[in-house]
Tab-separated table of C-alpha atoms in Angstrom:
chain	number	residue	atom	x	y	z
P	83	MET	CA	8.998	-14.178	-8.692
P	84	PRO	CA	8.814	-17.986	-8.566
P	85	SER	CA	6.950	-19.992	-11.200
P	86	VAL	CA	3.323	-20.840	-10.461
P	87	ASP	CA	0.524	-23.017	-11.786
P	88	LEU	CA	-1.630	-20.898	-14.061
P	89	PRO	CA	-5.439	-20.552	-13.900
P	90	ASP	CA	-8.035	-21.581	-16.501
P	91	ALA	CA	-7.153	-21.292	-20.195
P	92	GLU	CA	-8.588	-17.827	-20.898
P	93	ALA	CA	-7.147	-16.234	-17.767
P	94	ALA	CA	-3.833	-17.987	-18.435
P	95	ARG	CA	-3.798	-16.597	-21.995
P	96	LEU	CA	-4.170	-13.073	-20.640
P	97	LEU	CA	-1.663	-13.667	-17.849
P	98	ARG	CA	0.919	-14.919	-20.374
P	99	CYS	CA	0.249	-12.148	-22.911
P	100	GLU	CA	3.640	-10.824	-23.996
P	101	GLY	CA	2.247	-7.927	-26.005
P	102	SER	CA	0.235	-5.068	-24.594
P	103	LEU	CA	-1.986	-6.344	-21.781
P	104	THR	CA	-4.029	-3.168	-22.220
P	105	GLN	CA	-4.823	-4.133	-25.807
P	106	ALA	CA	-5.511	-7.759	-24.871
P	107	LEU	CA	-7.961	-6.616	-22.169
P	108	ARG	CA	-9.573	-4.162	-24.574
P	109	ASP	CA	-10.100	-7.024	-27.040
P	110	HIS	CA	-11.314	-9.387	-24.282
P	111	SER	CA	-13.893	-6.808	-23.139
P	112	ASP	CA	-15.289	-6.103	-26.630
P	113	ASN	CA	-13.924	-2.558	-26.289
P	114	ARG	CA	-15.708	-1.996	-22.961
P	115	PHE	CA	-12.365	-1.143	-21.378
P	116	GLY	CA	-11.498	1.564	-18.892
P	117	LEU	CA	-8.608	2.748	-16.782
P	118	HIS	CA	-8.825	4.361	-13.364
P	119	LEU	CA	-5.736	6.192	-12.087
P	120	VAL	CA	-5.527	5.373	-8.364
P	121	ARG	CA	-2.378	7.393	-7.661
P	122	GLN	CA	0.810	8.702	-9.132
P	123	SER	CA	3.172	9.976	-6.462
P	124	THR	CA	6.855	10.370	-5.749
P	125	LEU	CA	7.578	7.994	-2.863
P	126	PRO	CA	10.394	6.166	-1.114
P	127	LEU	CA	10.777	2.770	-2.779
P	128	ILE	CA	12.176	0.886	0.218
P	129	ASP	CA	8.865	-0.771	1.166
P	130	LEU	CA	7.990	-1.938	-2.344
P	131	GLN	CA	8.968	-5.209	-3.969
P	132	THR	CA	11.022	-3.579	-6.684
P	133	GLY	CA	13.020	-6.567	-7.929
P	134	PRO	CA	15.705	-5.318	-10.298
P	135	ILE	CA	15.061	-1.636	-9.515
P	136	SER	CA	17.580	-0.161	-7.116
P	137	ALA	CA	16.606	3.389	-6.268
P	138	ASP	CA	15.694	5.199	-3.079
P	139	ARG	CA	12.883	7.317	-4.527
P	140	GLY	CA	10.721	7.172	-7.566
P	141	ILE	CA	7.284	7.618	-8.977
P	142	VAL	CA	4.755	4.958	-8.081
P	143	ARG	CA	1.847	4.815	-10.505
P	144	GLU	CA	-1.143	2.649	-9.695
P	145	VAL	CA	-4.061	2.009	-12.002
P	146	ILE	CA	-7.036	-0.299	-12.185
P	147	LEU	CA	-7.763	-1.762	-15.617
P	148	ARG	CA	-11.451	-2.460	-16.053
P	149	GLY	CA	-13.344	-4.518	-18.564
P	150	ALA	CA	-17.055	-5.052	-19.074
P	151	GLY	CA	-17.794	-2.994	-15.951
P	152	GLU	CA	-15.530	-5.047	-13.637
P	153	ASP	CA	-12.132	-4.422	-12.067
P	154	TRP	CA	-9.781	-6.849	-13.832
P	155	VAL	CA	-6.178	-5.847	-13.127
P	156	PHE	CA	-4.443	-3.702	-10.533
P	157	ALA	CA	-1.173	-2.446	-12.006
P	158	GLN	CA	1.645	-0.834	-10.051
P	159	THR	CA	4.524	0.783	-11.924
P	160	VAL	CA	7.720	1.826	-10.160
P	161	ILE	CA	9.688	4.485	-12.019
P	162	PRO	CA	13.033	5.525	-10.521
P	163	MET	CA	13.804	9.244	-10.742
P	164	SER	CA	16.742	8.435	-13.036
P	165	THR	CA	14.261	6.921	-15.505
P	166	VAL	CA	12.084	10.030	-15.350
P	167	GLU	CA	15.158	12.090	-16.237
P	168	ALA	CA	16.065	9.777	-19.156
P	169	ALA	CA	12.508	9.337	-20.458
P	170	PRO	CA	10.239	12.058	-19.008
P	171	TRP	CA	7.213	10.844	-20.972
P	172	VAL	CA	6.850	7.846	-18.587
P	173	ALA	CA	5.769	10.237	-15.810
P	174	GLU	CA	3.337	12.143	-18.022
P	175	MET	CA	0.802	9.416	-18.785
P	176	GLY	CA	-1.899	10.584	-16.357
P	177	GLY	CA	-5.055	8.588	-17.021
P	178	GLN	CA	-3.727	7.117	-20.271
P	179	PRO	CA	-2.682	3.459	-20.465
P	180	LEU	CA	1.084	3.102	-20.051
P	181	GLY	CA	1.023	-0.117	-22.093
P	182	HIS	CA	0.059	1.695	-25.281
P	183	ALA	CA	3.018	4.050	-24.957
P	184	LEU	CA	5.497	1.330	-24.003
P	185	PHE	CA	4.650	-0.918	-26.937
P	186	ALA	CA	4.458	1.937	-29.447
P	187	ARG	CA	8.014	3.163	-28.897
P	188	ASP	CA	11.152	1.872	-30.585
P	189	ASP	CA	13.394	2.804	-27.640
P	190	VAL	CA	11.621	0.477	-25.151
P	191	ILE	CA	12.568	-3.145	-24.502
P	192	ARG	CA	11.057	-5.594	-22.023
P	193	SER	CA	12.456	-8.324	-19.818
P	194	PRO	CA	10.749	-11.731	-19.750
P	195	LEU	CA	7.583	-11.993	-17.684
P	196	SER	CA	7.713	-13.593	-14.254
P	197	PHE	CA	4.669	-14.968	-12.418
P	198	ALA	CA	3.682	-15.453	-8.795
P	199	HIS	CA	0.911	-16.098	-6.348
P	200	VAL	CA	0.888	-12.919	-4.262
P	201	GLN	CA	0.175	-13.999	-0.706
P	202	PRO	CA	-1.515	-12.174	2.181
P	203	GLY	CA	1.065	-10.145	4.062
P	204	GLN	CA	3.118	-9.257	0.980
P	205	PRO	CA	3.169	-5.500	0.228
P	206	LEU	CA	1.424	-5.792	-3.143
P	207	HIS	CA	-1.294	-7.987	-1.640
P	208	GLN	CA	-1.747	-5.557	1.244
P	209	ARG	CA	-2.088	-2.631	-1.180
P	210	SER	CA	-4.618	-4.515	-3.335
P	211	ALA	CA	-6.662	-5.472	-0.252
P	212	GLU	CA	-6.432	-1.918	1.101
P	213	LEU	CA	-8.053	-0.734	-2.141
P	214	ARG	CA	-10.759	-3.425	-1.640
P	215	LEU	CA	-9.846	-5.095	-4.916
P	216	ILE	CA	-9.199	-8.544	-3.426
P	217	PRO	CA	-10.214	-10.506	-0.337
P	218	ALA	CA	-7.704	-9.899	2.466
P	219	ALA	CA	-7.069	-13.615	3.022
P	220	SER	CA	-6.832	-14.901	-0.557
P	221	PRO	CA	-3.710	-15.178	-2.707
P	222	VAL	CA	-3.909	-13.749	-6.233
P	223	PHE	CA	-2.055	-14.255	-9.489
P	224	ALA	CA	0.409	-11.571	-10.534
P	225	ARG	CA	3.066	-11.003	-13.114
P	226	ARG	CA	5.824	-8.480	-13.561
P	227	SER	CA	8.410	-7.370	-16.023
P	228	CYS	CA	10.999	-4.675	-16.280
P	229	PHE	CA	10.838	-2.281	-19.194
P	230	PHE	CA	13.794	-0.210	-20.293
P	231	ALA	CA	12.901	3.177	-21.763
P	232	SER	CA	15.992	4.803	-23.271
P	233	GLU	CA	17.890	2.084	-21.350
P	234	ALA	CA	16.416	3.287	-18.023
P	235	PRO	CA	14.319	0.770	-16.018
P	236	LEU	CA	10.732	0.826	-14.858
P	237	LEU	CA	9.025	-2.111	-13.194
P	238	VAL	CA	5.429	-3.017	-14.014
P	239	THR	CA	3.600	-5.456	-11.736
P	240	GLU	CA	0.069	-6.540	-12.574
P	241	VAL	CA	-2.285	-8.240	-10.115
P	242	PHE	CA	-5.028	-10.243	-11.816
P	243	LEU	CA	-8.199	-9.617	-9.840
P	244	PRO	CA	-10.814	-12.295	-9.044
P	245	ALA	CA	-13.345	-11.066	-11.648
P	246	LEU	CA	-10.831	-11.895	-14.389
P	247	CYS	CA	-8.742	-14.603	-12.792
P	248	PRO	CA	-10.213	-16.745	-10.007
P	249	THR	CA	-8.174	-17.077	-6.840
P	250	PRO	CA	-5.507	-19.804	-6.998
């Protein structure tokens, strides 16, 4: 993802958060935080922007992170089947925040964050608009990083929704 100009100071602080975004959002919402599991399915990965992940099939997990009664972040995690075999717990999160598990384990490392404006027409933008989380014609801020659980990759991409991060 290319570098981008960041939004206002508070949204930028959350966007740049290198620790658990789940915990940062929980703190930002005065513990009025929630998670909605949109889907967790085994899918072909060809149509997704998977960056450093090279796999034909994997689990795609999508959640909406909510704070103070508003949808704040749409997160999409791509988990290759080889990662599920190496670290089966990553596919067993259900409605629990993945961030808590990732940051609590000693066998997980994370790549640096990358940032982008996700534009209309890009797959992640289309998915977010399809879920009615963003306006169909507006770009949104996003970030992604690759985690390695037991040295096996999973890609987490987080779209910052307009209630938390105004449109660029």
